[in-house]
């Protein structure tokens, strides 16, 4: 880092880059992949607990991961599908017994 300008040297080009500026391509892809995996895990968990919170969160993260160009589009799509399924399961449970909780 240059003390005078406050810029970091970009490893590929050797040119300066502001710390708050655009991130390198690999970091964006890694972030999108993490979103896809998180969407899948939250969607899976959302089928069992906290459907109202985890379902929509999984769907939104899956869509964002696909928009950012994840290398794991299958996981992102599964996250979307599981998130929507979690909300549908919650809707069926609410319609069946009129409560927002599981009853055995």
mmCIF file of C-alpha atoms in Angstrom:
data_model
loop_
_atom_site.group_PDB
_atom_site.id
_atom_site.type_symbol
_atom_site.label_atom_id
_atom_site.label_comp_id
_atom_site.label_asym_id
_atom_site.label_seq_id
_atom_site.Cartn_x
_atom_site.Cartn_y
_atom_site.Cartn_z
ATOM 1 C CA UNK A 1 0.000 0.000 0.000
ATOM 2 C CA UNK A 2 1.321 3.380 -0.865
ATOM 3 C CA UNK A 3 1.369 5.661 2.161
ATOM 4 C CA UNK A 4 0.947 8.759 0.050
ATOM 5 C CA UNK A 5 -2.025 7.783 -2.131
ATOM 6 C CA UNK A 6 -3.764 5.151 0.028
ATOM 7 C CA UNK A 7 -4.081 2.763 -2.915
ATOM 8 C CA UNK A 8 -3.272 -0.930 -3.157
ATOM 9 C CA UNK A 9 -1.464 -2.423 -6.136
ATOM 10 C CA UNK A 10 -3.571 -4.846 -8.181
ATOM 11 C CA UNK A 11 -1.741 -8.185 -8.449
ATOM 12 C CA UNK A 12 -2.681 -8.716 -12.124
ATOM 13 C CA UNK A 13 -2.022 -5.306 -13.589
ATOM 14 C CA UNK A 14 0.244 -3.686 -11.023
ATOM 15 C CA UNK A 15 -1.993 -0.625 -11.101
ATOM 16 C CA UNK A 16 -3.479 0.927 -8.010
ATOM 17 C CA UNK A 17 -6.973 0.130 -6.766
ATOM 18 C CA UNK A 18 -8.898 1.863 -4.008
ATOM 19 C CA UNK A 19 -9.723 -0.410 -1.033
ATOM 20 C CA UNK A 20 -13.477 0.222 -1.422
ATOM 21 C CA UNK A 21 -13.446 -0.211 -5.207
ATOM 22 C CA UNK A 22 -14.574 -3.134 -7.325
ATOM 23 C CA UNK A 23 -13.428 -6.542 -6.153
ATOM 24 C CA UNK A 24 -11.507 -8.973 -8.304
ATOM 25 C CA UNK A 25 -13.474 -11.507 -10.343
ATOM 26 C CA UNK A 26 -12.516 -14.499 -8.176
ATOM 27 C CA UNK A 27 -13.833 -12.855 -5.012
ATOM 28 C CA UNK A 28 -17.203 -12.124 -6.638
ATOM 29 C CA UNK A 29 -17.522 -15.721 -7.855
ATOM 30 C CA UNK A 30 -16.560 -17.055 -4.420
ATOM 31 C CA UNK A 31 -19.233 -14.829 -2.865
ATOM 32 C CA UNK A 32 -21.863 -16.053 -5.347
ATOM 33 C CA UNK A 33 -20.916 -19.687 -4.656
ATOM 34 C CA UNK A 34 -21.240 -19.084 -0.920
ATOM 35 C CA UNK A 35 -24.688 -17.588 -1.504
ATOM 36 C CA UNK A 36 -25.754 -20.648 -3.509
ATOM 37 C CA UNK A 37 -24.641 -23.078 -0.811
ATOM 38 C CA UNK A 38 -26.214 -20.943 1.920
ATOM 39 C CA UNK A 39 -29.494 -20.829 -0.018
ATOM 40 C CA UNK A 40 -29.495 -24.627 -0.254
ATOM 41 C CA UNK A 41 -28.775 -25.139 3.454
ATOM 42 C CA UNK A 42 -31.335 -22.542 4.572
ATOM 43 C CA UNK A 43 -33.949 -23.994 2.218
ATOM 44 C CA UNK A 44 -33.356 -27.465 3.586
ATOM 45 C CA UNK A 45 -33.574 -26.268 7.178
ATOM 46 C CA UNK A 46 -36.600 -24.145 6.280
ATOM 47 C CA UNK A 47 -38.615 -27.243 5.472
ATOM 48 C CA UNK A 48 -38.469 -28.216 9.131
ATOM 49 C CA UNK A 49 -38.134 -25.063 11.233
ATOM 50 C CA UNK A 50 -38.786 -21.337 10.842
ATOM 51 C CA UNK A 51 -40.431 -21.732 7.424
ATOM 52 C CA UNK A 52 -41.581 -18.127 7.348
ATOM 53 C CA UNK A 53 -38.051 -16.747 7.765
ATOM 54 C CA UNK A 54 -35.746 -19.334 6.211
ATOM 55 C CA UNK A 55 -37.872 -20.082 3.132
ATOM 56 C CA UNK A 56 -37.932 -16.587 1.638
ATOM 57 C CA UNK A 57 -34.324 -15.991 2.693
ATOM 58 C CA UNK A 58 -33.225 -19.118 0.822
ATOM 59 C CA UNK A 59 -35.169 -18.083 -2.273
ATOM 60 C CA UNK A 60 -33.700 -14.573 -2.303
ATOM 61 C CA UNK A 61 -30.134 -15.833 -1.792
ATOM 62 C CA UNK A 62 -30.601 -18.384 -4.588
ATOM 63 C CA UNK A 63 -31.778 -15.707 -7.012
ATOM 64 C CA UNK A 64 -28.916 -13.387 -6.048
ATOM 65 C CA UNK A 65 -26.397 -16.204 -6.525
ATOM 66 C CA UNK A 66 -27.745 -16.909 -10.019
ATOM 67 C CA UNK A 67 -27.629 -13.223 -10.919
ATOM 68 C CA UNK A 68 -24.032 -12.928 -9.723
ATOM 69 C CA UNK A 69 -22.982 -15.862 -11.915
ATOM 70 C CA UNK A 70 -22.340 -18.674 -9.471
ATOM 71 C CA UNK A 71 -20.482 -21.758 -10.620
ATOM 72 C CA UNK A 72 -23.034 -23.789 -8.608
ATOM 73 C CA UNK A 73 -26.342 -22.991 -10.322
ATOM 74 C CA UNK A 74 -27.853 -26.332 -9.307
ATOM 75 C CA UNK A 75 -27.468 -25.545 -5.630
ATOM 76 C CA UNK A 76 -28.872 -22.070 -6.145
ATOM 77 C CA UNK A 77 -31.933 -23.484 -7.945
ATOM 78 C CA UNK A 78 -32.397 -26.110 -5.237
ATOM 79 C CA UNK A 79 -32.217 -23.356 -2.638
ATOM 80 C CA UNK A 80 -34.956 -21.459 -4.465
ATOM 81 C CA UNK A 81 -37.108 -24.580 -4.807
ATOM 82 C CA UNK A 82 -36.636 -25.623 -1.177
ATOM 83 C CA UNK A 83 -37.350 -22.086 0.024
ATOM 84 C CA UNK A 84 -40.603 -21.961 -1.924
ATOM 85 C CA UNK A 85 -41.478 -25.488 -0.749
ATOM 86 C CA UNK A 86 -40.916 -24.427 2.863
ATOM 87 C CA UNK A 87 -43.370 -21.570 2.491
ATOM 88 C CA UNK A 88 -45.891 -23.905 0.793
ATOM 89 C CA UNK A 89 -45.529 -26.415 3.645
ATOM 90 C CA UNK A 90 -46.143 -23.617 6.132
ATOM 91 C CA UNK A 91 -49.217 -22.531 4.171
ATOM 92 C CA UNK A 92 -50.565 -26.080 4.202
ATOM 93 C CA UNK A 93 -49.990 -26.387 7.939
ATOM 94 C CA UNK A 94 -51.701 -23.073 8.628
ATOM 95 C CA UNK A 95 -54.645 -24.064 6.428
ATOM 96 C CA UNK A 96 -54.921 -27.478 8.073
ATOM 97 C CA UNK A 97 -55.042 -26.463 11.734
ATOM 98 C CA UNK A 98 -55.102 -22.672 11.749
ATOM 99 C CA UNK A 99 -51.903 -22.235 13.738
ATOM 100 C CA UNK A 100 -48.406 -20.987 12.875
ATOM 101 C CA UNK A 101 -46.695 -23.830 14.737
ATOM 102 C CA UNK A 102 -46.125 -27.519 14.198
ATOM 103 C CA UNK A 103 -48.537 -29.839 15.963
ATOM 104 C CA UNK A 104 -48.028 -33.573 16.207
#
